[in-house]
mmCIF file of C-alpha atoms in Angstrom:
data_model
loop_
_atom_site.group_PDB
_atom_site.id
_atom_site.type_symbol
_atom_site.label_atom_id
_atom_site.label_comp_id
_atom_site.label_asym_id
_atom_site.label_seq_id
_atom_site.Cartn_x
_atom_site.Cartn_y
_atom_site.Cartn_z
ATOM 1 C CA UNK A 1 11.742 -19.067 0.572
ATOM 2 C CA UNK A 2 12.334 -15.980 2.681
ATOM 3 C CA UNK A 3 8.914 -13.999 2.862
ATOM 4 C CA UNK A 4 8.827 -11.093 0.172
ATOM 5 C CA UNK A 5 8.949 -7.372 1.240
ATOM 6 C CA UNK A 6 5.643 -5.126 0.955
ATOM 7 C CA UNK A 7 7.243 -3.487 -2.599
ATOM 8 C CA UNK A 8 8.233 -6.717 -3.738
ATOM 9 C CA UNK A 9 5.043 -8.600 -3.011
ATOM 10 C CA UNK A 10 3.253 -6.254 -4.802
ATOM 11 C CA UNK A 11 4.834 -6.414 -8.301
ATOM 12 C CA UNK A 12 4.724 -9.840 -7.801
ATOM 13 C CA UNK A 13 0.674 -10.145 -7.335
ATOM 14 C CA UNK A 14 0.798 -8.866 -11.011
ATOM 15 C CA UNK A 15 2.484 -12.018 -12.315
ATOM 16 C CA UNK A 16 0.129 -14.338 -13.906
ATOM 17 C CA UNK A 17 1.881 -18.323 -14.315
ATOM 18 C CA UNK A 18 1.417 -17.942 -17.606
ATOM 19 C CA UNK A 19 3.851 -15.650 -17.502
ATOM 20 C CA UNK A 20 8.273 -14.995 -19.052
ATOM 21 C CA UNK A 21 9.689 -12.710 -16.981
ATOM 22 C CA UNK A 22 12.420 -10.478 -16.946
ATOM 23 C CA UNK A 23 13.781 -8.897 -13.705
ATOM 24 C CA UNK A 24 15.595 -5.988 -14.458
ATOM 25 C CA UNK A 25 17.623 -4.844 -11.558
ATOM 26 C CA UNK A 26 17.274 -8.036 -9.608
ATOM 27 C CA UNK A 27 19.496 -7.446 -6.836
ATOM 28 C CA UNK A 28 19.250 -10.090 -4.691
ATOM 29 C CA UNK A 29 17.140 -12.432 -6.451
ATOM 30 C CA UNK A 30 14.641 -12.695 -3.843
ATOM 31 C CA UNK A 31 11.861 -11.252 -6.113
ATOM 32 C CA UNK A 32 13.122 -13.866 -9.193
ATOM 33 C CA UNK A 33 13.076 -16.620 -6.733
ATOM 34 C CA UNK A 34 9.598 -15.879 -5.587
ATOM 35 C CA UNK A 35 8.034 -15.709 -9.092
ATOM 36 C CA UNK A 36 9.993 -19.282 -9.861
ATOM 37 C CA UNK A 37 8.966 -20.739 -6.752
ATOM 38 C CA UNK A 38 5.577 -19.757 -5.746
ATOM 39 C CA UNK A 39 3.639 -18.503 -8.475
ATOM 40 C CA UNK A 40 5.860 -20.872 -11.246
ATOM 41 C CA UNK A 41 6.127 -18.923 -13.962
ATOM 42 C CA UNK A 42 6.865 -20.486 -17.594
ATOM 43 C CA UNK A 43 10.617 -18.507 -17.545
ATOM 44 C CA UNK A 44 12.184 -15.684 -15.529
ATOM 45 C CA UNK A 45 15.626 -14.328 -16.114
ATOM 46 C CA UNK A 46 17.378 -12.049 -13.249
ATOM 47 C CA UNK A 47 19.773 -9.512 -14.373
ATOM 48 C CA UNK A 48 21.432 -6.789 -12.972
ATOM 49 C CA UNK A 49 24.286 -3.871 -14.311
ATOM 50 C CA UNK A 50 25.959 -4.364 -10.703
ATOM 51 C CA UNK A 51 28.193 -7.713 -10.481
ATOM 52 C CA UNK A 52 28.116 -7.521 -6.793
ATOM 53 C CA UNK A 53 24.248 -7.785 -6.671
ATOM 54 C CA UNK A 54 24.631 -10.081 -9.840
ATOM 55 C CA UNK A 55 26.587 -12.469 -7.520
ATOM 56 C CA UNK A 56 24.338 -12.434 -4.480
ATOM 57 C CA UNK A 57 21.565 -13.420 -6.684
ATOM 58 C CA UNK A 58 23.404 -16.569 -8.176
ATOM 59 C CA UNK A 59 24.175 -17.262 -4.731
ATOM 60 C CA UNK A 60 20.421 -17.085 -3.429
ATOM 61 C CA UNK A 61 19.565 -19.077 -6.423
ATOM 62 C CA UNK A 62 21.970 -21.215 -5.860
ATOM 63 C CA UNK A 63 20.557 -21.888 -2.149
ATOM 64 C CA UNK A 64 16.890 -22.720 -3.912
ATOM 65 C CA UNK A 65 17.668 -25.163 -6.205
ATOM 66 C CA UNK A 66 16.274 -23.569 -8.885
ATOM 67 C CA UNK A 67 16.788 -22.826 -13.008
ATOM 68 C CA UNK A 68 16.693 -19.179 -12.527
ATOM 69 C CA UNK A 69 19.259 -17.994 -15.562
ATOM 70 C CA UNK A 70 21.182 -14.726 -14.909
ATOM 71 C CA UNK A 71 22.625 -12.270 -16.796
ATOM 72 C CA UNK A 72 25.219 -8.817 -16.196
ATOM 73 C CA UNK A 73 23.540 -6.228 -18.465
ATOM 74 C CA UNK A 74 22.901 -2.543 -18.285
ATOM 75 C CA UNK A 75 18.982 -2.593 -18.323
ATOM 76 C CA UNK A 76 17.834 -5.069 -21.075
ATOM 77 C CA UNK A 77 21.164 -4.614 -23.088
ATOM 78 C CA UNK A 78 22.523 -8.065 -23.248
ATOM 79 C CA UNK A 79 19.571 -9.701 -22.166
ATOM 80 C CA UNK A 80 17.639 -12.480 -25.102
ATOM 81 C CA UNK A 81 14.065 -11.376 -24.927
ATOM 82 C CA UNK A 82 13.178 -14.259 -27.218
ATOM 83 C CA UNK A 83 9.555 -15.686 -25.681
ATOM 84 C CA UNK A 84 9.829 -13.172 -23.074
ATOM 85 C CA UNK A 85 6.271 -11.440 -22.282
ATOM 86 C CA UNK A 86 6.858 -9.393 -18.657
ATOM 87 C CA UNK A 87 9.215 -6.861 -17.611
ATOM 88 C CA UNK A 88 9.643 -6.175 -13.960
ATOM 89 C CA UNK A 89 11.973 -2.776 -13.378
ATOM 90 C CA UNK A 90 11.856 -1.430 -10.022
ATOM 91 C CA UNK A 91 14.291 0.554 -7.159
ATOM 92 C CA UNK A 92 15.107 2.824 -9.431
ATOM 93 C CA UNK A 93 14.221 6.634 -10.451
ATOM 94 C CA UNK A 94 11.821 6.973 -14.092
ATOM 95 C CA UNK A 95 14.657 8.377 -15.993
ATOM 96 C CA UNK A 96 16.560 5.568 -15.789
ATOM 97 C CA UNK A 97 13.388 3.370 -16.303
ATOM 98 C CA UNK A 98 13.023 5.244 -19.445
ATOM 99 C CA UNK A 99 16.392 5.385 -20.613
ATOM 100 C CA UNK A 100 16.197 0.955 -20.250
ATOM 101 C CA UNK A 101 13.053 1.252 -22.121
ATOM 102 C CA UNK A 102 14.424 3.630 -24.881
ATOM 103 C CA UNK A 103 15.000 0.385 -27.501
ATOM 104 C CA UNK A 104 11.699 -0.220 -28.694
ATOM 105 C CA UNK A 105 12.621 -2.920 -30.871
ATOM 106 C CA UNK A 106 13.938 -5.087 -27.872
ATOM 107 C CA UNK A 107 10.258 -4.334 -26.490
ATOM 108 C CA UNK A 108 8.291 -5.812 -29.810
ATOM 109 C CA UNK A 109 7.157 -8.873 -27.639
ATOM 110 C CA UNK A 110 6.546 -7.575 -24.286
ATOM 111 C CA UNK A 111 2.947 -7.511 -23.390
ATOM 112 C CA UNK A 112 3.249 -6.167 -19.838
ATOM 113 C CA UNK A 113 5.685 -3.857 -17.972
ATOM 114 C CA UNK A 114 5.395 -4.028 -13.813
ATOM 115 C CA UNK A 115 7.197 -0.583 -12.818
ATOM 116 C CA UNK A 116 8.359 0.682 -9.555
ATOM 117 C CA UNK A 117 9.644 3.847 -9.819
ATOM 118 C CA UNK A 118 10.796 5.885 -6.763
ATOM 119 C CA UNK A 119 10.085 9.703 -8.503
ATOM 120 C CA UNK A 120 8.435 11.477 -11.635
ATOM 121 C CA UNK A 121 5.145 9.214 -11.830
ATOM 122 C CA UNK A 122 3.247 11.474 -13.880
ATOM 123 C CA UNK A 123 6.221 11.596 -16.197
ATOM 124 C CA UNK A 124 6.329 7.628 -16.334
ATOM 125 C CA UNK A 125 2.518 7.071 -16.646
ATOM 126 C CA UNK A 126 2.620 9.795 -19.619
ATOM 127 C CA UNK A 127 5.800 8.408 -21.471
ATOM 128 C CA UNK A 128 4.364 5.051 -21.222
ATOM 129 C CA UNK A 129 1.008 5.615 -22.749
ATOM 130 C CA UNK A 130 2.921 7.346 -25.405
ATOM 131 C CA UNK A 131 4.803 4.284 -26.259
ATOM 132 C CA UNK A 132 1.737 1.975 -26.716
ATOM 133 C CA UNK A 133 1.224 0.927 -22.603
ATOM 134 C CA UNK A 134 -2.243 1.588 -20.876
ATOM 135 C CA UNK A 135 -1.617 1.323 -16.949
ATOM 136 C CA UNK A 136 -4.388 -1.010 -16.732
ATOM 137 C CA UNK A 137 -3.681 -1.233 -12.575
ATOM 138 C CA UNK A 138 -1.822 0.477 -9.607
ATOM 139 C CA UNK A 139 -1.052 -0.447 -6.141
ATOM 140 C CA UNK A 140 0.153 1.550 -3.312
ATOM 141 C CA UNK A 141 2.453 -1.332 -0.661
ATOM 142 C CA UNK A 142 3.769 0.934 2.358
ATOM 143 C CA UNK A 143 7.284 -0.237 3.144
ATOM 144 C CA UNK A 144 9.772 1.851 5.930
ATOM 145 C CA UNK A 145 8.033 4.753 5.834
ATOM 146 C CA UNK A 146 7.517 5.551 2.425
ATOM 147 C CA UNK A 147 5.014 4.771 -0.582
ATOM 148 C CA UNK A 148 6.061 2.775 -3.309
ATOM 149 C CA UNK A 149 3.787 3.074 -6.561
ATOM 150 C CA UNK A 150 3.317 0.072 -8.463
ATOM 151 C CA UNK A 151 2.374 0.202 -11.908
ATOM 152 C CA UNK A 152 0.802 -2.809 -14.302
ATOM 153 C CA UNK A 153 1.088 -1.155 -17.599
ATOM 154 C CA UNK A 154 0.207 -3.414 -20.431
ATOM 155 C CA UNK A 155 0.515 -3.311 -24.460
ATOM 156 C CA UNK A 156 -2.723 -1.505 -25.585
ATOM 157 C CA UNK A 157 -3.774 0.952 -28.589
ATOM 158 C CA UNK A 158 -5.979 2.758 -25.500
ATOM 159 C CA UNK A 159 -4.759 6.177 -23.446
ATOM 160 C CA UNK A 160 -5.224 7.086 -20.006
ATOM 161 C CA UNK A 161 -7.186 10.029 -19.313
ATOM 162 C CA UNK A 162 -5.415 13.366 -18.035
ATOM 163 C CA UNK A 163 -6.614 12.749 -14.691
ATOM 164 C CA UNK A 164 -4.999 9.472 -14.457
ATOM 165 C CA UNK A 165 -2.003 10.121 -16.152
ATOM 166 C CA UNK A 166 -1.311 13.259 -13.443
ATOM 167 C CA UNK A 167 -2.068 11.336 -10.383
ATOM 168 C CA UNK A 168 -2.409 7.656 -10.761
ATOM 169 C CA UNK A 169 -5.756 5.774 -10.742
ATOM 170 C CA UNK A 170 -6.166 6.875 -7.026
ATOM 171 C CA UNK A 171 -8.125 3.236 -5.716
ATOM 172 C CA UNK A 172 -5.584 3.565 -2.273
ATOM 173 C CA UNK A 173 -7.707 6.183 0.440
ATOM 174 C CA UNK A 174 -4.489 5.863 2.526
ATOM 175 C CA UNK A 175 -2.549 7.188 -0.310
ATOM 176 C CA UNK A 176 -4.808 9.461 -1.508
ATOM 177 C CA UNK A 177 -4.440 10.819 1.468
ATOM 178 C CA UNK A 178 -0.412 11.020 1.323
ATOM 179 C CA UNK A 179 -1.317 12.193 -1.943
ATOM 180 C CA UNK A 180 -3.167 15.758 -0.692
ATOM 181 C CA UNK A 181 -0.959 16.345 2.078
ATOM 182 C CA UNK A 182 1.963 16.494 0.251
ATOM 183 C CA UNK A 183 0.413 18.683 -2.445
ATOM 184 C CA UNK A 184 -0.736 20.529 1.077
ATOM 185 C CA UNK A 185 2.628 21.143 2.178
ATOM 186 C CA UNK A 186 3.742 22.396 -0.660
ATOM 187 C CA UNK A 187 1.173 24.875 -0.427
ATOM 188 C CA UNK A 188 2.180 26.092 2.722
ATOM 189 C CA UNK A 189 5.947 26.089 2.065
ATOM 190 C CA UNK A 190 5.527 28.973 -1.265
ATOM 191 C CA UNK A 191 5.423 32.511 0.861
ATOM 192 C CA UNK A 192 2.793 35.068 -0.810
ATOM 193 C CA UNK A 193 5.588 36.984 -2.449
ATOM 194 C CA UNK A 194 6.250 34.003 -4.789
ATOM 195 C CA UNK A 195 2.662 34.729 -5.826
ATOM 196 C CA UNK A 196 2.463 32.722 -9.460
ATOM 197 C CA UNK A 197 3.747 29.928 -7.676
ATOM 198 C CA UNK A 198 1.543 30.073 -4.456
ATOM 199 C CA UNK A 199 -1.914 29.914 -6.982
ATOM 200 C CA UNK A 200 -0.450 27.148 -9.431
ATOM 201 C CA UNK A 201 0.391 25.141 -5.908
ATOM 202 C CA UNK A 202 -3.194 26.076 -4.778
ATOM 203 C CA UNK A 203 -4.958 24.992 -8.365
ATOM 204 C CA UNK A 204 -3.347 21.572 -8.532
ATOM 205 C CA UNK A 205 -4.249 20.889 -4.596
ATOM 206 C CA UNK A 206 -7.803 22.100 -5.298
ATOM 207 C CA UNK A 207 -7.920 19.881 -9.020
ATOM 208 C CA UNK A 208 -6.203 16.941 -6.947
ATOM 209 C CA UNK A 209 -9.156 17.017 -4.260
ATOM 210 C CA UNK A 210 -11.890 17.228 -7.065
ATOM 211 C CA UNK A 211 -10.242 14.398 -8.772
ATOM 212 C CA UNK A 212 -10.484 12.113 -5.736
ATOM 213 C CA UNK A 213 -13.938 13.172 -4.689
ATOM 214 C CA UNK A 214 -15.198 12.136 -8.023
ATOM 215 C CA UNK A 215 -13.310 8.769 -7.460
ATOM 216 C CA UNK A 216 -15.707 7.880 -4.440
#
């Protein structure tokens, strides 16, 4: 087994053994594989809309040796959920994450969603609790340059406060710091002229840097 990537490693240290999974989007397999082979979950299905990346998983599976089963579906679409308790979605933007998530009957029996969006976080963290999922944890891997936020949201009649839901739980100082220089440079980008815009940039730079400082 090929060692994982930084963004794949870290959806996969939320995978308990105990664990069905689901790997929406599973490209290559590599992240399937892993879950199979190292941490041995109970079940894990790989699927994928693309039949290109469809095939180079079966392929990579094929090259294990293991019962990984596979399936071309848009999102979880044509996928059997039946005893599944885990969905992993990543590499892809939150409207699409949403729009997979949209069937809330297919979701009756999932406990635990591992999501690794690449935009709109506040807008995923807020739809989420909304449907019934707490983000109980959040991890920050670094991979080519760029952040990669990992969310554990799992099935809970609990919300996230406002704080959290905005900017994440904020345990990462690296990120954190990311976090205030890019609300920073968008400060510095809004000329005085746009003034409304220049003083909301400022407020939610200034509420960002309380928010942390109470963190520590």
């Amino acid at each position: 087994m090929n060692k994982l990537s930084n963004r794949l490693n870290a959806i996969a240290q939320f995978v308990d053994k105990k664990d069905s999974v689901v790997d929406v989007g599973c490209d290559h397999g590599y992240l399937s594989i892993y879950l199979k082979e190292v941490i041995k979950v109970k079940k894990i299905i790989a699927s994928d809309i693309n039949q290109n990346a469809l095939n180079s998983a079966i392929n990579n599976i094929k090259k294990s040796n293991l019962n990984i089963e596979t399936v071309l579906s848009d999102g979880i679409k044509d996928v059997n959920l039946k005893g599944i308790n885990t969905l992993v979605i990543s590499g892809m933007g939150t409207s699409t994450i949403l729009h997979i998530l949209s069937d809330k009957d297919k979701l009756k029996d999932i406990d635990k969603l591992l999501l690794q969006s690449n935009n709109d976080h506040e807008l995923l963290r807020r739809s989420l609790n909304e449907m019934g999922y707490y983000l109980e944890d959040e991890t920050y891997p670094f991979e080519k340059g760029k952040w990669y936020v990992t969310c554990k949201f799992i099935k809970l009649d609990k919300k996230n406060n406002e704080d959290t839901i905005k900017y994440g739980l904020l345990i990462n100082d690296e990120y954190n710091k990311y976090l205030l220089n890019y609300e920073d440079n968008i400060v510095k980008r809004i000329p005085w002229k746009s003034f409304e815009a220049k003083l909301k940039a400022i407020l939610r730079y200034n509420k960002l840097k309380r928010t942390i400082s109470k963190k520590k």
